[in-house]
């Protein structure tokens, strides 16, 4: 047109969304695309609109609209090409198409399967820039219809809205219309398929805590079977999304948690059985405790003996120094010089020896106390503690997991 760019009004009708692929990160939809514009050259007298054969589109000017992120698209042609051209008396042209297109949709799968994805359908002009044509949504957010009646396999459509923009390229600025829609994944399928079986496997691994430690085949069988079954579940979850394994998904985190608890239950029995072999019964544990007590008393005796010897040596040292001895002149004086010169050395040696022995004995006491703390007096207590700690820890971890992935 001579007086400015041609304004083209757009509206969409979503007939179906066939597939949403996390592997390829795209979706396939069938849409009815309707475009309206006014061509003054097509004004005619009359009160009724005129519907034309779709093949006459070759003789008319039509916008060069294309779908930006389309990987593959086609126009339906059964039984004829699905085009509609309707001309109104004032020169307004309605041009409708039925298109099936596969459009890229970048997905963040870190919270899979509790994720929400926002996909778009972008319409642009291929050759006409903003000086030639202008795109606008005919009825705002109501320009797109059909989503309310759609039923998708894994998703529910939470929200959808439209926006207008401009695409900036090296060749110029082009009009762009964007349709946004938010998809929320239905988690019920994954709860029944993955979460419940993995949780039940964890509970099954706890059954071994109530089986006697002498029943080695039974407990080993439960532990190994649950570990292998959990491994199979993890492999099945990974094969469903082979190209998305670069993401650490929420379901991978949960399966890793369950695997850790199951493996921990197997290790628990290995530790408990090892303690049972070293200390078959509780009496041996008591004897070990009495033996440690006797060793401690013996060490106390050594310390007492060293202390008493040191005090005797000190008394020997002090007694000559306090008692005066008569000299040859009859005057009181000190003992001969040779004993007094050697007395400090003989007194210092036992004191230094005592301090070194006291330090070594204190270090030995600490080592024996640490060994005694690590010692399990009754190996059966390990199972008793595990019956409480494993379920309680699993419940706490589940609360943290679901709180984080559902609300953050």
mmCIF file of C-alpha atoms in Angstrom:
data_model
loop_
_atom_site.group_PDB
_atom_site.id
_atom_site.type_symbol
_atom_site.label_atom_id
_atom_site.label_comp_id
_atom_site.label_asym_id
_atom_site.label_seq_id
_atom_site.Cartn_x
_atom_site.Cartn_y
_atom_site.Cartn_z
ATOM 1 C CA UNK A 1 0.000 0.000 0.000
ATOM 2 C CA UNK A 2 1.144 3.530 -0.721
ATOM 3 C CA UNK A 3 0.152 5.000 2.647
ATOM 4 C CA UNK A 4 2.257 2.684 4.852
ATOM 5 C CA UNK A 5 2.882 -0.953 5.747
ATOM 6 C CA UNK A 6 0.163 -3.540 5.254
ATOM 7 C CA UNK A 7 -1.282 -4.637 8.611
ATOM 8 C CA UNK A 8 -1.874 -8.370 8.858
ATOM 9 C CA UNK A 9 -4.032 -9.735 11.673
ATOM 10 C CA UNK A 10 -3.270 -13.262 12.842
ATOM 11 C CA UNK A 11 -5.277 -15.869 14.720
ATOM 12 C CA UNK A 12 -4.624 -19.535 15.476
ATOM 13 C CA UNK A 13 -6.717 -22.568 16.205
ATOM 14 C CA UNK A 14 -4.726 -25.443 17.761
ATOM 15 C CA UNK A 15 -6.331 -28.597 16.387
ATOM 16 C CA UNK A 16 -4.002 -31.016 18.197
ATOM 17 C CA UNK A 17 -0.612 -31.360 19.839
ATOM 18 C CA UNK A 18 0.409 -34.827 18.751
ATOM 19 C CA UNK A 19 3.734 -35.434 20.468
ATOM 20 C CA UNK A 20 6.017 -33.632 22.893
ATOM 21 C CA UNK A 21 9.464 -35.178 22.744
ATOM 22 C CA UNK A 22 12.034 -34.669 25.509
ATOM 23 C CA UNK A 23 14.577 -36.635 23.489
ATOM 24 C CA UNK A 24 14.454 -34.325 20.463
ATOM 25 C CA UNK A 25 13.233 -31.325 22.481
ATOM 26 C CA UNK A 26 10.374 -30.441 20.171
ATOM 27 C CA UNK A 27 6.634 -30.752 19.795
ATOM 28 C CA UNK A 28 4.395 -31.561 16.827
ATOM 29 C CA UNK A 29 1.122 -29.680 16.399
ATOM 30 C CA UNK A 30 -1.591 -29.288 13.793
ATOM 31 C CA UNK A 31 -2.838 -25.707 13.541
ATOM 32 C CA UNK A 32 -5.255 -23.611 11.553
ATOM 33 C CA UNK A 33 -3.482 -20.363 10.669
ATOM 34 C CA UNK A 34 -5.743 -17.460 9.689
ATOM 35 C CA UNK A 35 -4.451 -14.174 8.284
ATOM 36 C CA UNK A 36 -6.456 -11.023 7.467
ATOM 37 C CA UNK A 37 -5.366 -7.967 5.579
ATOM 38 C CA UNK A 38 -6.941 -5.341 3.289
ATOM 39 C CA UNK A 39 -6.098 -5.066 -0.381
ATOM 40 C CA UNK A 40 -7.716 -1.985 -1.939
ATOM 41 C CA UNK A 41 -7.386 -3.500 -5.378
ATOM 42 C CA UNK A 42 -9.920 -6.196 -4.449
ATOM 43 C CA UNK A 43 -12.811 -3.876 -3.464
ATOM 44 C CA UNK A 44 -16.056 -4.816 -5.202
ATOM 45 C CA UNK A 45 -19.742 -3.936 -4.987
ATOM 46 C CA UNK A 46 -21.968 -6.253 -3.040
ATOM 47 C CA UNK A 47 -23.057 -7.299 0.419
ATOM 48 C CA UNK A 48 -21.693 -10.841 0.549
ATOM 49 C CA UNK A 49 -18.201 -12.226 0.811
ATOM 50 C CA UNK A 50 -16.716 -14.200 -2.002
ATOM 51 C CA UNK A 51 -15.025 -17.586 -1.419
ATOM 52 C CA UNK A 52 -12.431 -18.569 -3.997
ATOM 53 C CA UNK A 53 -10.735 -21.787 -4.979
ATOM 54 C CA UNK A 54 -7.466 -22.317 -3.137
ATOM 55 C CA UNK A 55 -5.573 -22.568 -6.397
ATOM 56 C CA UNK A 56 -6.300 -18.885 -7.074
ATOM 57 C CA UNK A 57 -3.864 -17.930 -4.304
ATOM 58 C CA UNK A 58 -1.207 -17.872 -7.003
ATOM 59 C CA UNK A 59 -2.911 -14.799 -8.492
ATOM 60 C CA UNK A 60 -3.133 -12.822 -5.219
ATOM 61 C CA UNK A 61 -0.655 -11.119 -2.942
ATOM 62 C CA UNK A 62 -0.277 -13.017 0.351
ATOM 63 C CA UNK A 63 2.062 -12.445 3.316
ATOM 64 C CA UNK A 64 5.233 -14.561 3.329
ATOM 65 C CA UNK A 65 4.662 -15.843 6.860
ATOM 66 C CA UNK A 66 6.843 -18.684 8.197
ATOM 67 C CA UNK A 67 7.267 -20.543 11.493
ATOM 68 C CA UNK A 68 10.627 -19.619 12.991
ATOM 69 C CA UNK A 69 11.745 -22.725 14.926
ATOM 70 C CA UNK A 70 10.049 -25.234 12.649
ATOM 71 C CA UNK A 71 12.068 -28.381 11.965
ATOM 72 C CA UNK A 72 9.571 -29.903 9.568
ATOM 73 C CA UNK A 73 6.211 -28.660 8.297
ATOM 74 C CA UNK A 74 3.737 -29.529 5.616
ATOM 75 C CA UNK A 75 0.444 -28.263 4.241
ATOM 76 C CA UNK A 76 -2.334 -30.856 4.184
ATOM 77 C CA UNK A 77 -3.493 -31.661 0.652
ATOM 78 C CA UNK A 78 -6.204 -34.340 1.065
ATOM 79 C CA UNK A 79 -8.441 -34.204 -0.826
ATOM 80 C CA UNK A 80 -7.241 -30.845 -2.091
ATOM 81 C CA UNK A 81 -4.794 -28.380 -0.579
ATOM 82 C CA UNK A 82 -6.326 -27.159 2.653
ATOM 83 C CA UNK A 83 -6.424 -23.455 1.810
ATOM 84 C CA UNK A 84 -9.231 -20.973 2.247
ATOM 85 C CA UNK A 85 -9.459 -17.604 0.455
ATOM 86 C CA UNK A 86 -12.380 -15.333 1.203
ATOM 87 C CA UNK A 87 -12.664 -11.781 -0.109
ATOM 88 C CA UNK A 88 -15.020 -9.230 1.442
ATOM 89 C CA UNK A 89 -16.569 -6.235 -0.429
ATOM 90 C CA UNK A 90 -14.295 -3.717 1.325
ATOM 91 C CA UNK A 91 -11.194 -5.520 0.041
ATOM 92 C CA UNK A 92 -10.444 -7.516 3.206
ATOM 93 C CA UNK A 93 -8.886 -10.900 2.467
ATOM 94 C CA UNK A 94 -9.111 -13.922 4.772
ATOM 95 C CA UNK A 95 -6.434 -16.509 4.097
ATOM 96 C CA UNK A 96 -6.552 -19.750 6.141
ATOM 97 C CA UNK A 97 -4.179 -22.753 6.102
ATOM 98 C CA UNK A 98 -4.090 -26.146 7.801
ATOM 99 C CA UNK A 99 -0.500 -26.930 8.770
ATOM 100 C CA UNK A 100 1.217 -29.697 10.728
ATOM 101 C CA UNK A 101 4.573 -28.546 12.064
ATOM 102 C CA UNK A 102 7.329 -29.851 14.329
ATOM 103 C CA UNK A 103 8.717 -26.956 16.348
ATOM 104 C CA UNK A 104 11.810 -26.867 18.559
ATOM 105 C CA UNK A 105 11.258 -26.260 22.256
ATOM 106 C CA UNK A 106 14.217 -25.842 24.584
ATOM 107 C CA UNK A 107 13.530 -27.803 27.775
ATOM 108 C CA UNK A 108 15.124 -27.709 31.203
ATOM 109 C CA UNK A 109 14.903 -31.272 32.518
ATOM 110 C CA UNK A 110 16.685 -30.812 35.842
ATOM 111 C CA UNK A 111 13.355 -31.220 37.684
ATOM 112 C CA UNK A 112 12.047 -34.034 35.477
ATOM 113 C CA UNK A 113 9.400 -35.418 36.038
ATOM 114 C CA UNK A 114 8.214 -32.503 38.214
ATOM 115 C CA UNK A 115 9.150 -29.974 35.571
ATOM 116 C CA UNK A 116 7.285 -27.213 33.772
ATOM 117 C CA UNK A 117 8.197 -26.335 30.210
ATOM 118 C CA UNK A 118 7.416 -23.142 28.306
ATOM 119 C CA UNK A 119 7.230 -23.601 24.544
ATOM 120 C CA UNK A 120 6.591 -21.011 21.856
ATOM 121 C CA UNK A 121 5.204 -20.761 18.335
ATOM 122 C CA UNK A 122 6.782 -17.832 16.523
ATOM 123 C CA UNK A 123 5.488 -16.353 13.272
ATOM 124 C CA UNK A 124 7.614 -14.002 11.183
ATOM 125 C CA UNK A 125 7.654 -12.405 7.773
ATOM 126 C CA UNK A 126 10.350 -13.885 5.571
ATOM 127 C CA UNK A 127 11.040 -11.113 3.083
ATOM 128 C CA UNK A 128 8.925 -8.080 4.021
ATOM 129 C CA UNK A 129 10.386 -5.971 6.827
ATOM 130 C CA UNK A 130 8.539 -3.688 9.247
ATOM 131 C CA UNK A 131 8.370 -0.946 6.590
ATOM 132 C CA UNK A 132 6.343 -3.235 4.340
ATOM 133 C CA UNK A 133 4.081 -5.259 6.666
ATOM 134 C CA UNK A 134 3.046 -5.228 10.312
ATOM 135 C CA UNK A 135 1.769 -8.268 12.193
ATOM 136 C CA UNK A 136 -0.654 -8.118 15.092
ATOM 137 C CA UNK A 137 -2.813 -10.553 17.009
ATOM 138 C CA UNK A 138 -6.405 -10.088 15.878
ATOM 139 C CA UNK A 139 -7.978 -10.539 19.351
ATOM 140 C CA UNK A 140 -5.051 -10.289 21.763
ATOM 141 C CA UNK A 141 -4.684 -13.338 24.012
ATOM 142 C CA UNK A 142 -7.972 -14.699 22.649
ATOM 143 C CA UNK A 143 -6.444 -14.960 19.183
ATOM 144 C CA UNK A 144 -5.384 -18.551 19.969
ATOM 145 C CA UNK A 145 -8.133 -21.072 20.657
ATOM 146 C CA UNK A 146 -8.465 -24.808 21.008
ATOM 147 C CA UNK A 147 -6.121 -25.358 23.953
ATOM 148 C CA UNK A 148 -8.907 -25.647 26.495
ATOM 149 C CA UNK A 149 -10.253 -28.785 24.855
ATOM 150 C CA UNK A 150 -6.890 -30.501 24.301
ATOM 151 C CA UNK A 151 -6.069 -33.654 26.260
ATOM 152 C CA UNK A 152 -2.373 -34.485 26.343
ATOM 153 C CA UNK A 153 -0.819 -37.755 27.512
ATOM 154 C CA UNK A 154 1.731 -36.494 30.045
ATOM 155 C CA UNK A 155 1.042 -32.779 30.244
ATOM 156 C CA UNK A 156 -1.575 -30.281 31.219
ATOM 157 C CA UNK A 157 -1.566 -26.773 29.728
ATOM 158 C CA UNK A 158 -1.406 -24.369 32.644
ATOM 159 C CA UNK A 159 -1.245 -21.004 30.898
ATOM 160 C CA UNK A 160 -0.939 -19.448 27.452
ATOM 161 C CA UNK A 161 -0.547 -15.894 26.208
ATOM 162 C CA UNK A 162 0.544 -13.928 23.142
ATOM 163 C CA UNK A 163 3.109 -11.221 22.513
ATOM 164 C CA UNK A 164 4.370 -9.051 19.657
ATOM 165 C CA UNK A 165 7.973 -8.342 18.839
ATOM 166 C CA UNK A 166 10.478 -7.590 16.083
ATOM 167 C CA UNK A 167 13.124 -9.944 14.749
ATOM 168 C CA UNK A 168 16.442 -8.188 14.123
ATOM 169 C CA UNK A 169 18.655 -9.634 11.417
ATOM 170 C CA UNK A 170 21.484 -8.350 9.284
ATOM 171 C CA UNK A 171 19.027 -7.643 6.471
ATOM 172 C CA UNK A 172 16.686 -5.554 8.638
ATOM 173 C CA UNK A 173 13.887 -5.731 11.208
ATOM 174 C CA UNK A 174 10.973 -8.053 10.583
ATOM 175 C CA UNK A 175 7.597 -8.337 12.336
ATOM 176 C CA UNK A 176 7.219 -11.229 14.760
ATOM 177 C CA UNK A 177 4.295 -12.715 16.677
ATOM 178 C CA UNK A 178 4.901 -15.134 19.555
ATOM 179 C CA UNK A 179 2.491 -17.540 21.169
ATOM 180 C CA UNK A 180 3.627 -18.869 24.578
ATOM 181 C CA UNK A 181 2.154 -21.870 26.367
ATOM 182 C CA UNK A 182 3.237 -23.515 29.610
ATOM 183 C CA UNK A 183 3.164 -27.284 30.010
ATOM 184 C CA UNK A 184 3.122 -29.043 33.379
ATOM 185 C CA UNK A 185 3.988 -32.714 33.439
ATOM 186 C CA UNK A 186 1.608 -35.143 35.129
ATOM 187 C CA UNK A 187 3.632 -36.918 37.799
ATOM 188 C CA UNK A 188 1.136 -39.667 38.643
ATOM 189 C CA UNK A 189 2.491 -41.991 35.950
ATOM 190 C CA UNK A 190 6.048 -41.664 37.253
ATOM 191 C CA UNK A 191 4.945 -42.180 40.854
ATOM 192 C CA UNK A 192 3.337 -45.491 39.919
ATOM 193 C CA UNK A 193 6.068 -46.490 37.469
ATOM 194 C CA UNK A 194 9.263 -45.512 39.311
ATOM 195 C CA UNK A 195 8.869 -43.828 42.688
ATOM 196 C CA UNK A 196 6.637 -46.421 44.374
ATOM 197 C CA UNK A 197 8.649 -49.487 43.197
ATOM 198 C CA UNK A 198 11.963 -47.932 44.229
ATOM 199 C CA UNK A 199 10.572 -46.959 47.650
ATOM 200 C CA UNK A 200 9.199 -50.473 48.167
ATOM 201 C CA UNK A 201 12.601 -51.917 47.293
ATOM 202 C CA UNK A 202 14.151 -49.768 50.014
ATOM 203 C CA UNK A 203 11.559 -51.024 52.511
ATOM 204 C CA UNK A 204 12.236 -54.595 51.357
ATOM 205 C CA UNK A 205 15.928 -54.169 52.106
ATOM 206 C CA UNK A 206 15.016 -53.335 55.724
ATOM 207 C CA UNK A 207 13.457 -56.784 56.188
ATOM 208 C CA UNK A 208 16.964 -58.168 56.680
ATOM 209 C CA UNK A 209 17.263 -56.212 59.966
ATOM 210 C CA UNK A 210 14.639 -58.555 61.486
ATOM 211 C CA UNK A 211 16.331 -61.734 60.265
ATOM 212 C CA UNK A 212 18.851 -63.461 62.512
ATOM 213 C CA UNK A 213 22.479 -62.657 61.820
ATOM 214 C CA UNK A 214 23.232 -66.364 61.648
ATOM 215 C CA UNK A 215 20.975 -66.691 58.565
ATOM 216 C CA UNK A 216 23.685 -65.621 56.153
ATOM 217 C CA UNK A 217 22.083 -66.892 52.884
ATOM 218 C CA UNK A 218 18.739 -65.232 53.599
ATOM 219 C CA UNK A 219 20.177 -61.817 54.383
ATOM 220 C CA UNK A 220 22.691 -61.871 51.540
ATOM 221 C CA UNK A 221 19.953 -62.951 49.124
ATOM 222 C CA UNK A 222 17.709 -60.031 50.130
ATOM 223 C CA UNK A 223 20.558 -57.531 49.901
ATOM 224 C CA UNK A 224 21.907 -58.634 46.528
ATOM 225 C CA UNK A 225 18.431 -59.045 44.986
ATOM 226 C CA UNK A 226 17.323 -55.553 45.983
ATOM 227 C CA UNK A 227 20.584 -54.037 44.708
ATOM 228 C CA UNK A 228 20.232 -55.747 41.320
ATOM 229 C CA UNK A 229 16.552 -54.816 41.002
ATOM 230 C CA UNK A 230 17.333 -51.213 41.842
ATOM 231 C CA UNK A 231 20.061 -51.198 39.198
ATOM 232 C CA UNK A 232 17.525 -52.429 36.627
ATOM 233 C CA UNK A 233 15.104 -49.626 37.561
ATOM 234 C CA UNK A 234 17.866 -47.035 37.180
ATOM 235 C CA UNK A 235 18.839 -48.356 33.752
ATOM 236 C CA UNK A 236 15.193 -48.310 32.630
ATOM 237 C CA UNK A 237 14.815 -44.684 33.698
ATOM 238 C CA UNK A 238 17.939 -43.717 31.759
ATOM 239 C CA UNK A 239 17.005 -45.507 28.549
ATOM 240 C CA UNK A 240 13.708 -43.592 28.370
ATOM 241 C CA UNK A 241 15.669 -40.366 27.830
ATOM 242 C CA UNK A 242 18.915 -41.390 26.125
ATOM 243 C CA UNK A 243 19.852 -37.961 24.772
ATOM 244 C CA UNK A 244 18.978 -36.116 27.976
ATOM 245 C CA UNK A 245 21.393 -37.947 30.257
ATOM 246 C CA UNK A 246 23.590 -34.859 30.437
ATOM 247 C CA UNK A 247 20.996 -33.507 32.883
ATOM 248 C CA UNK A 248 21.003 -34.690 36.481
ATOM 249 C CA UNK A 249 17.254 -35.078 36.689
ATOM 250 C CA UNK A 250 15.117 -35.222 39.806
ATOM 251 C CA UNK A 251 14.231 -38.843 39.137
ATOM 252 C CA UNK A 252 17.942 -39.711 38.913
ATOM 253 C CA UNK A 253 18.515 -38.100 42.305
ATOM 254 C CA UNK A 254 15.710 -40.131 43.883
ATOM 255 C CA UNK A 255 16.888 -43.397 42.344
ATOM 256 C CA UNK A 256 20.401 -42.623 43.566
ATOM 257 C CA UNK A 257 19.060 -42.042 47.086
ATOM 258 C CA UNK A 258 17.166 -45.342 47.030
ATOM 259 C CA UNK A 259 20.195 -47.195 45.700
ATOM 260 C CA UNK A 260 22.346 -45.728 48.486
ATOM 261 C CA UNK A 261 19.912 -46.895 51.180
ATOM 262 C CA UNK A 262 19.682 -50.393 49.684
ATOM 263 C CA UNK A 263 23.452 -50.660 49.362
ATOM 264 C CA UNK A 264 23.810 -49.319 52.911
ATOM 265 C CA UNK A 265 21.536 -52.085 54.224
ATOM 266 C CA UNK A 266 23.801 -54.673 52.574
ATOM 267 C CA UNK A 267 26.928 -53.069 54.038
ATOM 268 C CA UNK A 268 25.220 -52.954 57.460
ATOM 269 C CA UNK A 269 24.896 -56.734 57.498
ATOM 270 C CA UNK A 270 28.524 -57.147 56.412
ATOM 271 C CA UNK A 271 29.650 -54.981 59.348
ATOM 272 C CA UNK A 272 27.324 -56.715 61.822
ATOM 273 C CA UNK A 273 28.434 -60.176 60.679
ATOM 274 C CA UNK A 274 32.104 -59.195 60.918
ATOM 275 C CA UNK A 275 31.586 -58.015 64.507
ATOM 276 C CA UNK A 276 29.793 -61.253 65.292
ATOM 277 C CA UNK A 277 32.746 -63.288 64.043
ATOM 278 C CA UNK A 278 35.208 -61.321 66.192
ATOM 279 C CA UNK A 279 33.003 -61.314 69.299
ATOM 280 C CA UNK A 280 30.609 -64.269 69.142
ATOM 281 C CA UNK A 281 28.686 -63.433 72.302
ATOM 282 C CA UNK A 282 28.152 -60.796 74.886
ATOM 283 C CA UNK A 283 30.301 -62.597 77.527
ATOM 284 C CA UNK A 284 33.380 -62.136 75.404
ATOM 285 C CA UNK A 285 32.564 -58.465 75.235
ATOM 286 C CA UNK A 286 32.348 -58.339 79.063
ATOM 287 C CA UNK A 287 35.673 -60.181 79.365
ATOM 288 C CA UNK A 288 37.156 -57.655 76.993
ATOM 289 C CA UNK A 289 35.848 -54.864 79.176
ATOM 290 C CA UNK A 290 37.321 -56.465 82.359
ATOM 291 C CA UNK A 291 40.625 -56.929 80.563
ATOM 292 C CA UNK A 292 40.702 -53.269 79.610
ATOM 293 C CA UNK A 293 39.940 -52.371 83.226
ATOM 294 C CA UNK A 294 42.831 -54.560 84.464
ATOM 295 C CA UNK A 295 45.173 -52.972 81.947
ATOM 296 C CA UNK A 296 44.149 -49.561 83.195
ATOM 297 C CA UNK A 297 44.765 -50.568 86.827
ATOM 298 C CA UNK A 298 48.158 -51.946 85.869
ATOM 299 C CA UNK A 299 49.067 -48.678 84.192
ATOM 300 C CA UNK A 300 47.901 -46.792 87.293
ATOM 301 C CA UNK A 301 50.236 -48.995 89.355
ATOM 302 C CA UNK A 302 53.158 -48.188 87.096
ATOM 303 C CA UNK A 303 52.486 -44.500 87.447
ATOM 304 C CA UNK A 304 52.247 -44.814 91.240
ATOM 305 C CA UNK A 305 55.536 -46.749 91.418
ATOM 306 C CA UNK A 306 57.373 -44.198 89.314
ATOM 307 C CA UNK A 307 55.966 -41.390 91.431
ATOM 308 C CA UNK A 308 57.050 -43.048 94.714
ATOM 309 C CA UNK A 309 60.577 -43.699 93.382
ATOM 310 C CA UNK A 310 60.861 -40.097 92.336
ATOM 311 C CA UNK A 311 59.825 -38.875 95.778
ATOM 312 C CA UNK A 312 62.444 -41.128 97.461
ATOM 313 C CA UNK A 313 65.171 -39.744 95.239
ATOM 314 C CA UNK A 314 64.106 -36.232 96.099
ATOM 315 C CA UNK A 315 64.278 -37.031 99.839
ATOM 316 C CA UNK A 316 67.787 -38.439 99.421
ATOM 317 C CA UNK A 317 68.795 -35.300 97.700
ATOM 318 C CA UNK A 318 67.363 -33.038 100.385
ATOM 319 C CA UNK A 319 68.670 -34.896 103.505
ATOM 320 C CA UNK A 320 72.441 -34.250 103.045
ATOM 321 C CA UNK A 321 71.815 -30.659 102.209
ATOM 322 C CA UNK A 322 69.865 -30.008 105.422
ATOM 323 C CA UNK A 323 72.127 -31.896 107.942
ATOM 324 C CA UNK A 324 75.379 -29.954 108.830
ATOM 325 C CA UNK A 325 78.625 -31.995 109.275
ATOM 326 C CA UNK A 326 81.568 -31.029 111.457
ATOM 327 C CA UNK A 327 84.791 -30.185 109.648
ATOM 328 C CA UNK A 328 88.280 -31.017 110.768
ATOM 329 C CA UNK A 329 88.394 -27.696 112.621
ATOM 330 C CA UNK A 330 85.307 -28.593 114.630
ATOM 331 C CA UNK A 331 83.108 -26.099 112.788
ATOM 332 C CA UNK A 332 79.904 -27.049 111.144
ATOM 333 C CA UNK A 333 80.067 -27.230 107.341
ATOM 334 C CA UNK A 334 78.862 -29.037 104.258
ATOM 335 C CA UNK A 335 79.608 -32.563 103.122
ATOM 336 C CA UNK A 336 82.506 -33.225 100.774
ATOM 337 C CA UNK A 337 82.369 -31.493 97.457
ATOM 338 C CA UNK A 338 82.279 -34.600 95.284
ATOM 339 C CA UNK A 339 78.831 -35.832 96.455
ATOM 340 C CA UNK A 340 77.236 -32.368 96.239
ATOM 341 C CA UNK A 341 78.469 -31.941 92.698
ATOM 342 C CA UNK A 342 76.864 -35.160 91.499
ATOM 343 C CA UNK A 343 73.559 -34.914 93.439
ATOM 344 C CA UNK A 344 71.642 -32.548 91.049
ATOM 345 C CA UNK A 345 72.324 -34.786 88.054
ATOM 346 C CA UNK A 346 71.076 -37.909 89.826
ATOM 347 C CA UNK A 347 67.921 -36.023 90.922
ATOM 348 C CA UNK A 348 67.164 -34.543 87.524
ATOM 349 C CA UNK A 349 67.271 -37.879 85.662
ATOM 350 C CA UNK A 350 64.340 -39.584 87.515
ATOM 351 C CA UNK A 351 62.224 -36.404 87.226
ATOM 352 C CA UNK A 352 62.746 -36.251 83.455
ATOM 353 C CA UNK A 353 62.065 -39.982 83.157
ATOM 354 C CA UNK A 354 58.856 -39.585 85.148
ATOM 355 C CA UNK A 355 57.547 -36.789 82.910
ATOM 356 C CA UNK A 356 58.261 -38.806 79.746
ATOM 357 C CA UNK A 357 56.567 -41.912 81.151
ATOM 358 C CA UNK A 358 53.553 -39.916 82.236
ATOM 359 C CA UNK A 359 53.144 -38.451 78.724
ATOM 360 C CA UNK A 360 53.486 -41.856 77.043
ATOM 361 C CA UNK A 361 51.015 -43.465 79.424
ATOM 362 C CA UNK A 362 48.454 -40.671 78.868
ATOM 363 C CA UNK A 363 48.756 -41.126 75.076
ATOM 364 C CA UNK A 364 48.352 -44.909 75.502
ATOM 365 C CA UNK A 365 45.264 -44.341 77.621
ATOM 366 C CA UNK A 366 43.696 -42.158 74.916
ATOM 367 C CA UNK A 367 44.399 -44.771 72.235
ATOM 368 C CA UNK A 368 42.900 -47.574 74.325
ATOM 369 C CA UNK A 369 39.844 -45.449 75.122
ATOM 370 C CA UNK A 370 39.274 -44.755 71.418
ATOM 371 C CA UNK A 371 39.587 -48.456 70.637
ATOM 372 C CA UNK A 372 37.137 -49.234 73.415
ATOM 373 C CA UNK A 373 34.642 -46.668 72.018
ATOM 374 C CA UNK A 374 34.780 -48.211 68.547
ATOM 375 C CA UNK A 375 34.314 -51.669 69.985
ATOM 376 C CA UNK A 376 30.791 -53.076 69.688
ATOM 377 C CA UNK A 377 29.945 -54.866 72.913
ATOM 378 C CA UNK A 378 26.944 -56.634 71.374
ATOM 379 C CA UNK A 379 26.787 -56.916 67.543
ATOM 380 C CA UNK A 380 23.036 -57.500 67.719
ATOM 381 C CA UNK A 381 22.649 -53.856 68.723
ATOM 382 C CA UNK A 382 23.677 -52.868 65.168
ATOM 383 C CA UNK A 383 20.468 -54.393 63.784
ATOM 384 C CA UNK A 384 18.422 -52.818 66.563
ATOM 385 C CA UNK A 385 19.793 -49.365 65.785
ATOM 386 C CA UNK A 386 19.382 -49.900 62.019
ATOM 387 C CA UNK A 387 15.681 -50.730 62.431
ATOM 388 C CA UNK A 388 15.189 -47.164 63.628
ATOM 389 C CA UNK A 389 17.866 -45.121 61.884
ATOM 390 C CA UNK A 390 17.313 -46.400 58.324
ATOM 391 C CA UNK A 391 13.525 -45.701 58.149
ATOM 392 C CA UNK A 392 13.886 -42.396 59.984
ATOM 393 C CA UNK A 393 16.687 -41.230 57.681
ATOM 394 C CA UNK A 394 14.715 -42.273 54.603
ATOM 395 C CA UNK A 395 11.656 -40.316 55.746
ATOM 396 C CA UNK A 396 13.744 -37.194 56.423
ATOM 397 C CA UNK A 397 15.481 -37.421 53.033
ATOM 398 C CA UNK A 398 12.103 -37.859 51.307
ATOM 399 C CA UNK A 399 10.717 -34.760 53.023
ATOM 400 C CA UNK A 400 13.708 -32.713 51.917
ATOM 401 C CA UNK A 401 13.549 -34.123 48.372
ATOM 402 C CA UNK A 402 9.856 -33.487 47.740
ATOM 403 C CA UNK A 403 9.943 -30.078 49.426
ATOM 404 C CA UNK A 404 12.822 -28.917 47.254
ATOM 405 C CA UNK A 405 11.561 -30.208 43.900
ATOM 406 C CA UNK A 406 7.918 -29.256 44.379
ATOM 407 C CA UNK A 407 8.254 -25.828 45.976
ATOM 408 C CA UNK A 408 11.653 -24.461 44.916
#
